[in-house]
GROMACS .gro file of C-alpha atoms in nm:
model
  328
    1UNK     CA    1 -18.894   5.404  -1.987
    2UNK     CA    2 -18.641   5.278  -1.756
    3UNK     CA    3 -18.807   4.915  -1.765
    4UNK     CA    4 -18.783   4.948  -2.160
    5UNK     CA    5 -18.367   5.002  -2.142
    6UNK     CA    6 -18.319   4.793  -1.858
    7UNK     CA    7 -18.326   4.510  -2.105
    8UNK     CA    8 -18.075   4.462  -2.372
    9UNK     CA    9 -18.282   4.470  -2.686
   10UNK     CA   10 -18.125   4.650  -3.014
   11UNK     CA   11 -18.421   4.794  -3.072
   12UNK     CA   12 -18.341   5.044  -2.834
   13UNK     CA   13 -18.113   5.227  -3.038
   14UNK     CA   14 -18.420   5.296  -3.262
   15UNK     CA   15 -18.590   5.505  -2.907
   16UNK     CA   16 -18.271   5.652  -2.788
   17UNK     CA   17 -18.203   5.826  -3.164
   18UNK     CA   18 -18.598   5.925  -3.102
   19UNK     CA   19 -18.539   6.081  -2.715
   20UNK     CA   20 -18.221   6.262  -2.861
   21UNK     CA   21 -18.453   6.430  -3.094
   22UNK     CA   22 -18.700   6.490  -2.804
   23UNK     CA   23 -18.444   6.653  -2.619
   24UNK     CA   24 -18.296   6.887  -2.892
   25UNK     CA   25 -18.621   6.925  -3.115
   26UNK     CA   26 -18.711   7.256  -2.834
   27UNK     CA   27 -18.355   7.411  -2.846
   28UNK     CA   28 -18.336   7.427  -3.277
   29UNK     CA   29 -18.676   7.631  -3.232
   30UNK     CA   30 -18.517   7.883  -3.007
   31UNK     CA   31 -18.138   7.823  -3.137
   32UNK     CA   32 -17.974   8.166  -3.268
   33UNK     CA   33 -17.881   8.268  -3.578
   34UNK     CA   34 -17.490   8.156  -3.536
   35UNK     CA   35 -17.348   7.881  -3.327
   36UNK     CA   36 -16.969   7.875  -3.326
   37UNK     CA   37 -16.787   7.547  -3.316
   38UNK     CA   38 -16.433   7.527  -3.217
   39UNK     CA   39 -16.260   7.194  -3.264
   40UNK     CA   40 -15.877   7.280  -3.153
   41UNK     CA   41 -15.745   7.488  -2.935
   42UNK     CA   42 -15.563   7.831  -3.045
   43UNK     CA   43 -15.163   7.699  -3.020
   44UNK     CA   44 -15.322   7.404  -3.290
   45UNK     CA   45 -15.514   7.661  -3.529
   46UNK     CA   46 -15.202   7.618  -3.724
   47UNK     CA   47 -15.306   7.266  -3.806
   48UNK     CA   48 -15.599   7.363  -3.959
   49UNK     CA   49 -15.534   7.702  -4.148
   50UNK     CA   50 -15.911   7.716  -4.331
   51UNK     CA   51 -16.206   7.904  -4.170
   52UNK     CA   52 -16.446   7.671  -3.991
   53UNK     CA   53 -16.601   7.791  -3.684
   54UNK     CA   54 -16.933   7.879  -3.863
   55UNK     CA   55 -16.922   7.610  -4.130
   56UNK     CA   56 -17.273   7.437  -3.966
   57UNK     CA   57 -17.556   7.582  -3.956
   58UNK     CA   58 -17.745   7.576  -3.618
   59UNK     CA   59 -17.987   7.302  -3.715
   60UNK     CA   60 -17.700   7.090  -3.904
   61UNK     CA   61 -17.478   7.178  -3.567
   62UNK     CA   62 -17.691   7.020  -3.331
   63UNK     CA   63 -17.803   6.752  -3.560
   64UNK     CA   64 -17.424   6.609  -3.647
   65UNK     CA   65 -17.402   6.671  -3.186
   66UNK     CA   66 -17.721   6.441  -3.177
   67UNK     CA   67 -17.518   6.233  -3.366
   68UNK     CA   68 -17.229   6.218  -3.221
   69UNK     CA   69 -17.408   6.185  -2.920
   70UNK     CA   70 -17.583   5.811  -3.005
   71UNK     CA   71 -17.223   5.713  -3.156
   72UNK     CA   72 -17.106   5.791  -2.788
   73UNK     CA   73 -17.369   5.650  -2.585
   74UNK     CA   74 -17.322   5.285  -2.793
   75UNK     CA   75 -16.976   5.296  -2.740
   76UNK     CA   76 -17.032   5.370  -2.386
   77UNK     CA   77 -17.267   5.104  -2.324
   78UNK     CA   78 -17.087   4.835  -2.498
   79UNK     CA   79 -16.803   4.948  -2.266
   80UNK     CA   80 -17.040   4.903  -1.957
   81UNK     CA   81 -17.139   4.591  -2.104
   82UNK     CA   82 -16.811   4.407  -2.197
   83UNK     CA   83 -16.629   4.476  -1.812
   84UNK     CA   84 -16.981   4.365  -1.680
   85UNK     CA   85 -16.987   4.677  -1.456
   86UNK     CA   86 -17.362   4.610  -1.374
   87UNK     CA   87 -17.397   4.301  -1.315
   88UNK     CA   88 -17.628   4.258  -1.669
   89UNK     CA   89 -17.612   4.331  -1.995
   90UNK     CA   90 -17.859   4.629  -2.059
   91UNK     CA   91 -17.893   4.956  -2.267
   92UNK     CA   92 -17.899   5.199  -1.938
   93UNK     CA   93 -17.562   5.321  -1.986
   94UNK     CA   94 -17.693   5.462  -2.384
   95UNK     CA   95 -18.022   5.582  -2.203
   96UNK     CA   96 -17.829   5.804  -1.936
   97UNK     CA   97 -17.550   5.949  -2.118
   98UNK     CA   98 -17.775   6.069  -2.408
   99UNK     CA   99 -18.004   6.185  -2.124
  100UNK     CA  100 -17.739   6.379  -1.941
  101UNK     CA  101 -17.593   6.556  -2.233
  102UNK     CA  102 -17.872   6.704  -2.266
  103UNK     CA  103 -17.913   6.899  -1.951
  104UNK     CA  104 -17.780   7.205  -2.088
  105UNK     CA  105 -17.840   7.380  -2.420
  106UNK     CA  106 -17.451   7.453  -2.408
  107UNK     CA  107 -17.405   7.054  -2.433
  108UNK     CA  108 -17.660   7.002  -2.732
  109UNK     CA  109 -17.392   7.198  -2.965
  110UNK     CA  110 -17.088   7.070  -3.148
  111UNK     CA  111 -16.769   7.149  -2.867
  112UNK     CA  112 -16.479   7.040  -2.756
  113UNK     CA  113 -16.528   6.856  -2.521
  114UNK     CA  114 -16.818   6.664  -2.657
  115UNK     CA  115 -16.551   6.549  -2.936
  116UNK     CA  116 -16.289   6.453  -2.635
  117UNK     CA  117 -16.599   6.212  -2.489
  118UNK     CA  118 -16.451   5.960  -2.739
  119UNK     CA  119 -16.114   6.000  -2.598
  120UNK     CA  120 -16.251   5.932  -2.248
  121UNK     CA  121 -16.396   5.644  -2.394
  122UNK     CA  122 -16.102   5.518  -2.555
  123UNK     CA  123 -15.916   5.558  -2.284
  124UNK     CA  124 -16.223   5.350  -2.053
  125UNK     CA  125 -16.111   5.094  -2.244
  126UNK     CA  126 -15.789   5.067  -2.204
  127UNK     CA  127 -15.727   5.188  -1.854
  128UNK     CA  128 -15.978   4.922  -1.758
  129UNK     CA  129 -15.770   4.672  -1.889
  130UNK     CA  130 -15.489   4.699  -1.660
  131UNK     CA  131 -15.635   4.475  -1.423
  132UNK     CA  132 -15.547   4.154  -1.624
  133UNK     CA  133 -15.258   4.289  -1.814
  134UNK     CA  134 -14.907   4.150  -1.696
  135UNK     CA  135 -14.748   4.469  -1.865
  136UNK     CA  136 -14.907   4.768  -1.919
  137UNK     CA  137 -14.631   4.992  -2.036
  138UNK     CA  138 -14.755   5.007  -2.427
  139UNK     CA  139 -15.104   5.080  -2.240
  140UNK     CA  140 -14.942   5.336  -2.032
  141UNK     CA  141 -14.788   5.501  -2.384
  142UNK     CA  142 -15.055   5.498  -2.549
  143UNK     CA  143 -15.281   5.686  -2.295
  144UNK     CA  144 -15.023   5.919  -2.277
  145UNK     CA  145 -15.096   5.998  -2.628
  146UNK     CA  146 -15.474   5.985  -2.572
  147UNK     CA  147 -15.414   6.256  -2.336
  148UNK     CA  148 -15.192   6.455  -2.569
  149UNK     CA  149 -15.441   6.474  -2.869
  150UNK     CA  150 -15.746   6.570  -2.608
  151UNK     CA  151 -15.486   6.881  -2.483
  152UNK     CA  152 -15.465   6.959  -2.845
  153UNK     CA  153 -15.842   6.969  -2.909
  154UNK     CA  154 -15.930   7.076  -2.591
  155UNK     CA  155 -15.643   7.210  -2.304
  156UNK     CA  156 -15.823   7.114  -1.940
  157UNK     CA  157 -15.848   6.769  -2.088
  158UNK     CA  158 -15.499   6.742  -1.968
  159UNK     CA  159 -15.537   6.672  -1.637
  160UNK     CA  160 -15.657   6.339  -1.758
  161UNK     CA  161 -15.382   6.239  -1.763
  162UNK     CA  162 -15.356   6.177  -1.393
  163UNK     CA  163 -15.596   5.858  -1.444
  164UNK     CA  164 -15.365   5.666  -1.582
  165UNK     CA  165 -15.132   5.718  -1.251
  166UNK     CA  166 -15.454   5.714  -1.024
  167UNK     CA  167 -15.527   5.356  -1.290
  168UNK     CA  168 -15.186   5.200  -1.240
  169UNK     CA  169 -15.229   5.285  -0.811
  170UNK     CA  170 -15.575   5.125  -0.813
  171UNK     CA  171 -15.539   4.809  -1.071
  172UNK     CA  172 -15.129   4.723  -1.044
  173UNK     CA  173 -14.849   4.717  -0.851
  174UNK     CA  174 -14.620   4.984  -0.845
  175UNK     CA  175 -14.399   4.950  -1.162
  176UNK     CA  176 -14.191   5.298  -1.209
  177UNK     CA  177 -14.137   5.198  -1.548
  178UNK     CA  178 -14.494   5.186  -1.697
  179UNK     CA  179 -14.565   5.541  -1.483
  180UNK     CA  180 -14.282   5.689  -1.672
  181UNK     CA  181 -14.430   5.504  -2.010
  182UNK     CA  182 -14.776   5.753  -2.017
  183UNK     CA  183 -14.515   6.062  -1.983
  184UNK     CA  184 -14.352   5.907  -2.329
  185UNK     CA  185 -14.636   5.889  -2.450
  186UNK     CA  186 -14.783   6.235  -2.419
  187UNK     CA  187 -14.422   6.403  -2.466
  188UNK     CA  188 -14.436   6.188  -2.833
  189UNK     CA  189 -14.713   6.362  -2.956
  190UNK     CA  190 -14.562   6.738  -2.803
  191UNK     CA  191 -14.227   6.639  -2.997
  192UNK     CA  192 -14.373   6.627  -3.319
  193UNK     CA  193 -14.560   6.914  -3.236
  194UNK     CA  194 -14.318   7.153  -3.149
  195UNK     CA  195 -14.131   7.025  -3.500
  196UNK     CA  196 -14.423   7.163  -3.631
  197UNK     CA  197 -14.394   7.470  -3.472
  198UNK     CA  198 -13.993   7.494  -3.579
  199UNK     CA  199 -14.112   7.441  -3.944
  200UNK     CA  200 -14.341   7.703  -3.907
  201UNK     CA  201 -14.111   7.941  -3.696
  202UNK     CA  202 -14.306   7.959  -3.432
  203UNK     CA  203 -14.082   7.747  -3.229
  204UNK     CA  204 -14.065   8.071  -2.918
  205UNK     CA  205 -14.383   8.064  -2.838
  206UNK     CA  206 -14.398   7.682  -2.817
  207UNK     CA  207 -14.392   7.713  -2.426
  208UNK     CA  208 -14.699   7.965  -2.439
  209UNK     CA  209 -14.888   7.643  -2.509
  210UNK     CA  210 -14.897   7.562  -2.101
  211UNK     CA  211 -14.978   7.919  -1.978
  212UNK     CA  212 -15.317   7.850  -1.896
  213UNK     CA  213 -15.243   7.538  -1.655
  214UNK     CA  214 -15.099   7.820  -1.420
  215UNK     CA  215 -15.433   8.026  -1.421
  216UNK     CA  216 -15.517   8.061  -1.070
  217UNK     CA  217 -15.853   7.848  -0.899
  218UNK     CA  218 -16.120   8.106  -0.900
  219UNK     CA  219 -16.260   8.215  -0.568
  220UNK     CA  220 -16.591   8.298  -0.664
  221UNK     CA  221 -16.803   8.238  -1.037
  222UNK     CA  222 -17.087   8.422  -1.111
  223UNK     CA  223 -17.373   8.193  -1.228
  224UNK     CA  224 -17.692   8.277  -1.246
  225UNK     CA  225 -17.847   7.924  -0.985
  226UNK     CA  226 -18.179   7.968  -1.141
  227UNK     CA  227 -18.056   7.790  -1.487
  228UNK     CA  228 -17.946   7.531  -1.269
  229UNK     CA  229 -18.238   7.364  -1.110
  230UNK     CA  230 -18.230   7.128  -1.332
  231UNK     CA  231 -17.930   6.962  -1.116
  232UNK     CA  232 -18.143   6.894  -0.806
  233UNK     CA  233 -18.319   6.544  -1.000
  234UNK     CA  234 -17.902   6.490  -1.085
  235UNK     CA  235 -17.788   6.544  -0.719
  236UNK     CA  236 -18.068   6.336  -0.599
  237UNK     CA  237 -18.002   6.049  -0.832
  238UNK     CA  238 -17.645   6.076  -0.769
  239UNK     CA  239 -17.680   6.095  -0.349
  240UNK     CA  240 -17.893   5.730  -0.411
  241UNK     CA  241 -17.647   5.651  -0.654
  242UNK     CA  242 -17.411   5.615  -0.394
  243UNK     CA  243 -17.631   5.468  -0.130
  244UNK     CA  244 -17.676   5.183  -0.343
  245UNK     CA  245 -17.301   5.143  -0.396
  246UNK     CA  246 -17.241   5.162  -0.044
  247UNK     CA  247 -17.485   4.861  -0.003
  248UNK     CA  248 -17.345   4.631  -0.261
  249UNK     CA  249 -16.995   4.761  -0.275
  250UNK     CA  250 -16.817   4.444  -0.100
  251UNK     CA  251 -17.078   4.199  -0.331
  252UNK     CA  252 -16.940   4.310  -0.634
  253UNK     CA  253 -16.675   4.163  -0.816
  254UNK     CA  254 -16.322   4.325  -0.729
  255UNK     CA  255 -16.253   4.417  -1.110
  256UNK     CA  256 -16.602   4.632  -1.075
  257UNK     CA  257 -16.508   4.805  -0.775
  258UNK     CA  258 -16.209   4.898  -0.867
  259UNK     CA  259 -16.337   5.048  -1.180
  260UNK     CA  260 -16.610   5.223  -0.990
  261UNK     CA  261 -16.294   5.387  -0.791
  262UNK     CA  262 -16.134   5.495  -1.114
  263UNK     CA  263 -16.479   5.639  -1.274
  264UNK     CA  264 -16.496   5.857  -0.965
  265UNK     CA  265 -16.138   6.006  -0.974
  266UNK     CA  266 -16.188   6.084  -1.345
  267UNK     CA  267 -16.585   6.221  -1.260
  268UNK     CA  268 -16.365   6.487  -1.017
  269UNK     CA  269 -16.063   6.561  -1.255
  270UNK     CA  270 -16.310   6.649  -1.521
  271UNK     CA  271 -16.542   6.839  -1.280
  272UNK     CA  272 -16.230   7.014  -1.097
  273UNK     CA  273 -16.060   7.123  -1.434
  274UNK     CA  274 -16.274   7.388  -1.527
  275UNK     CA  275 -16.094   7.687  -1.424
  276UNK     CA  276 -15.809   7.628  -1.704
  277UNK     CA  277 -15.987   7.799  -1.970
  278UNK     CA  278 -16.011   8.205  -1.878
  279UNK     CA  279 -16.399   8.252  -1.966
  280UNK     CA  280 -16.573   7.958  -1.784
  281UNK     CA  281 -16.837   7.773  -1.999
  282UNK     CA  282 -17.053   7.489  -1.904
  283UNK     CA  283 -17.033   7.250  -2.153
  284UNK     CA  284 -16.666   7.194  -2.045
  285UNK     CA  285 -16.853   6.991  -1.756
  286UNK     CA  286 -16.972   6.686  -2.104
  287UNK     CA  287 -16.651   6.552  -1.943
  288UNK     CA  288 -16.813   6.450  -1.660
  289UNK     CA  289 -17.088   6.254  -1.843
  290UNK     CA  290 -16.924   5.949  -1.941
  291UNK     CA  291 -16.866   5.838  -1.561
  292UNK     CA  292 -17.179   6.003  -1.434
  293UNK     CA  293 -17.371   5.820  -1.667
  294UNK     CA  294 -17.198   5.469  -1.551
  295UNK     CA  295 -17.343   5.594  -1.169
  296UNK     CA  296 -17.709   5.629  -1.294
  297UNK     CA  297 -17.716   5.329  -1.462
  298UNK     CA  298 -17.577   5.183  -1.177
  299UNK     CA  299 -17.856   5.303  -0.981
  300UNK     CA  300 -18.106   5.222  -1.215
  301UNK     CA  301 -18.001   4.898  -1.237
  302UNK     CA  302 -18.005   4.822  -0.878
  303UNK     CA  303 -18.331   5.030  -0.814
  304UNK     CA  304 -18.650   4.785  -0.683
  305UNK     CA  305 -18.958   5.023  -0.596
  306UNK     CA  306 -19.050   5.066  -1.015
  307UNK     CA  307 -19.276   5.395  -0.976
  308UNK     CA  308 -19.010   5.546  -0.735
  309UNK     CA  309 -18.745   5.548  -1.032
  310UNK     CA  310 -18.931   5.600  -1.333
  311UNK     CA  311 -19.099   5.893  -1.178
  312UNK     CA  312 -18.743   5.980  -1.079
  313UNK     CA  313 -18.635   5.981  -1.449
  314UNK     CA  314 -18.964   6.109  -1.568
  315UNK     CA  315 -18.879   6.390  -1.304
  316UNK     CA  316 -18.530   6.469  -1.457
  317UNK     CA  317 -18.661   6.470  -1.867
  318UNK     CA  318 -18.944   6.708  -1.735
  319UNK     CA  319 -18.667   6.950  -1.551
  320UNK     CA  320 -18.405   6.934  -1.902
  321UNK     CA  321 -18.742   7.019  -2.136
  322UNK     CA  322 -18.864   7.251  -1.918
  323UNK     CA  323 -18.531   7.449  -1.890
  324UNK     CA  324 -18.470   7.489  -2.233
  325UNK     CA  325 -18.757   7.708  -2.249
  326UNK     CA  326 -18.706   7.865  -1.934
  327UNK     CA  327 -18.387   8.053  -1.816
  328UNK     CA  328 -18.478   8.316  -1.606
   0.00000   0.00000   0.00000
C-alpha cells in the first residue's frame, strides 16, 4: 500500500475514502447507543443557545468524522506538497494522517479537537510562510486569532499559541513588533468576546474563562496500558522516523529543516497540553496527528528495504483493527 501512495496519483483519494471506511466500518458495529459531540467549550455555550450534543446519530457521527477526516488529510497533503517537505510530490501525508486518526475509537468520533485539526492546518500554512515573508506582523495577527477561535472550541488548544513565538525564533529575526502582533491578534477575538459577555451580563465571570490553564500537571494518570499496544508499531515508526532525519537532516533544504523544527515543537505542545481539561480523554492527543503524520511520511518516503516498511504499515493497520475489537 505504501508503494500505491508513494506516487502522486488522484486516484488515491478514491482508496483513502475506502481505508477510512475500513478503519471505522468495525467501531459503528460495536458503537453505543449515544455518542455526545461537543463543539465549544462551556464559557462559549452562550454562542450557541440550541441543544446539540446528541443531534448525530452514532453511524451519521462517525460518518460526517470520516469525512472530515479525508477533507483534513487533502489539505494536509497539499500542505506537505506545496513547501516540498519531502522532497516529492506524493499522497503519504493523506495516507498517514487518515491512518493515525484512527488509532483510537475516541478519535473516529466528531470532537473538538478533530474540528481544531483545520486550525492547525491553517495555521501550517501560514506559520510556514514566514521564512520568505519580509513582514510577518499581519501573519503574526492573524495566528493570534487562529489561536483564539481554537481556545473557544477547544481550551488546551491555547498553548498553540506559543508556535507562532517558537515560528518567528526559528524562521526570522527577532522583530518585537510582530511577537507583540499574535498577542493582538488573540486579545481581538477575547475583546469582542467579553462584549458579548457584557451584553449578556455575564461580564464577572468573564475571567473564569482561564481557570483551567492553572490546573496543576498531574503526577500520575490511570490508564489502563493494555488499550495501548497499539502505540508500539507508532513508537517504532517514529524512533526510525528520526533516524532517517538524523541521516539526511544537513541534505535537506534549510526551509525543510526548519519546518521539521517547528512540526516538532507543535507535536510536544499538543502532546504536553493535555492536563488542561479536568477529566483526561484521549482524543485530545488528534492534535498531535497533523505533525506526526508529516514524520511518517517522512519516513516512508525515505524508506529503501520495500517489505521492511510495508510490513511495517501492514503491522500498524493490523494493531488499530485489532484493537477496536479488543480492549481488555
Amino acid at each position: 500500500m505504501i508503494s500505491i501512495f508513494k506516487v502522486f496519483n488522484p486516484l488515491n483519494v478514491l482508496w483513502l475514502a475506502i481505508l477510512i471506511f475500513v478503519l471505522r466500518i468495525g467501531y459503528v458495529a460495536e458503537a453505543p447507543d449515544k455518542l455526545q459531540f461537543i463543539f465549544v467549550e462551556p464559557f462559549a455555550r452562550l454562542l450557541i443557545p440550541a441543544s446539540y450534543e446528541y443531534a448525530f446519530s452514532p453511524v451519521a457521527n462517525v460518518f460526517l468524522a470520516g469525512v472530515i477526516v479525508l477533507g483534513q488529510a487533502l489539505l494536509l497533503n497539499y500542505l506537505v506538497n506545496y513547501y516540498n517537505l519531502l522532497g516529492r510530490s506524493t499522497f503519504l501525508p493523506a495516507l498517514m494522517y487518515v491512518t493515525l486518526t484512527a488509532l483510537f475509537t475516541p478519535f473516529m468520533t466528531l470532537s473538538a479537537p478533530l474540528i481544531c485539526n483545520f486550525l492547525v492546518i491553517w495555521m501550517l500554512f501560514k506559520l510556514f510562510s514566514f521564512y520568505k515573508s519580509d513582514d510577518a506582523k499581519s501573519t503574526a495577527y492573524d495566528l493570534g486569532m487562529i489561536v483564539a477561535a481554537g481556545s473557544i472550541i477547544y481550551l488546551p488548544y491555547i498553548y498553540l499559541f506559543l508556535s507562532i513565538w517558537i515560528a518567528l525564533i526559528i524562521f526570522k529575526p527577532v522583530n518585537w513588533r510582530e511577537w507583540i502582533s499574535g498577542i493582538l491578534g488573540y486579545a481581538t477575538v477575547f475583546f469582542f468576546f467579553a462584549v458579548f459577555y457584557y451584553l449578556n451580563n455575564k461580564l464577572g465571570s468573564f475571567y473564569h474563562i482561564w481557570a483551567p490553564l492553572g490546573t496543576k500537571f498531574p503526577n500520575s494518570i490511570n490508564i489502563k496500558y493494555y488499550n495501548y499496544l497499539v502505540l508500539v508499531p507508532v513508537l517504532l515508526i517514529l524512533v526510525l522516523y528520526f533516524f532517517k532525519l538524523q541521516q539526511n537532516y544537513y541534505k535537506s533544504y534549510v526551509q525543510v529543516r526548519k519546518s521539521f523544527q517547528l512540526l516538532f515543537a507543535i507535536f510536544l505542545i499538543g502532546a504536553g497540553s493535555f492536563y488542561v481539561k479536568t477529566q483526561f480523554n484521549i482524543n485530545h492527543f488528534l492534535l498531535c496527528a497533523v505533525p506526526a503524520a508529516v514524520f511518517f511520511s517522512y519516513y516512508f518516503i525515505t524508506a529503501n528495504v520495500k517489505w521492511m516498511y510495508e510490513s511495517l504499515y501492514l503491522l500498524l493497520l493490523i494493531s488499530i483493527i485489532y484493537f477496536q475489537f479488543n480492549t481488555f
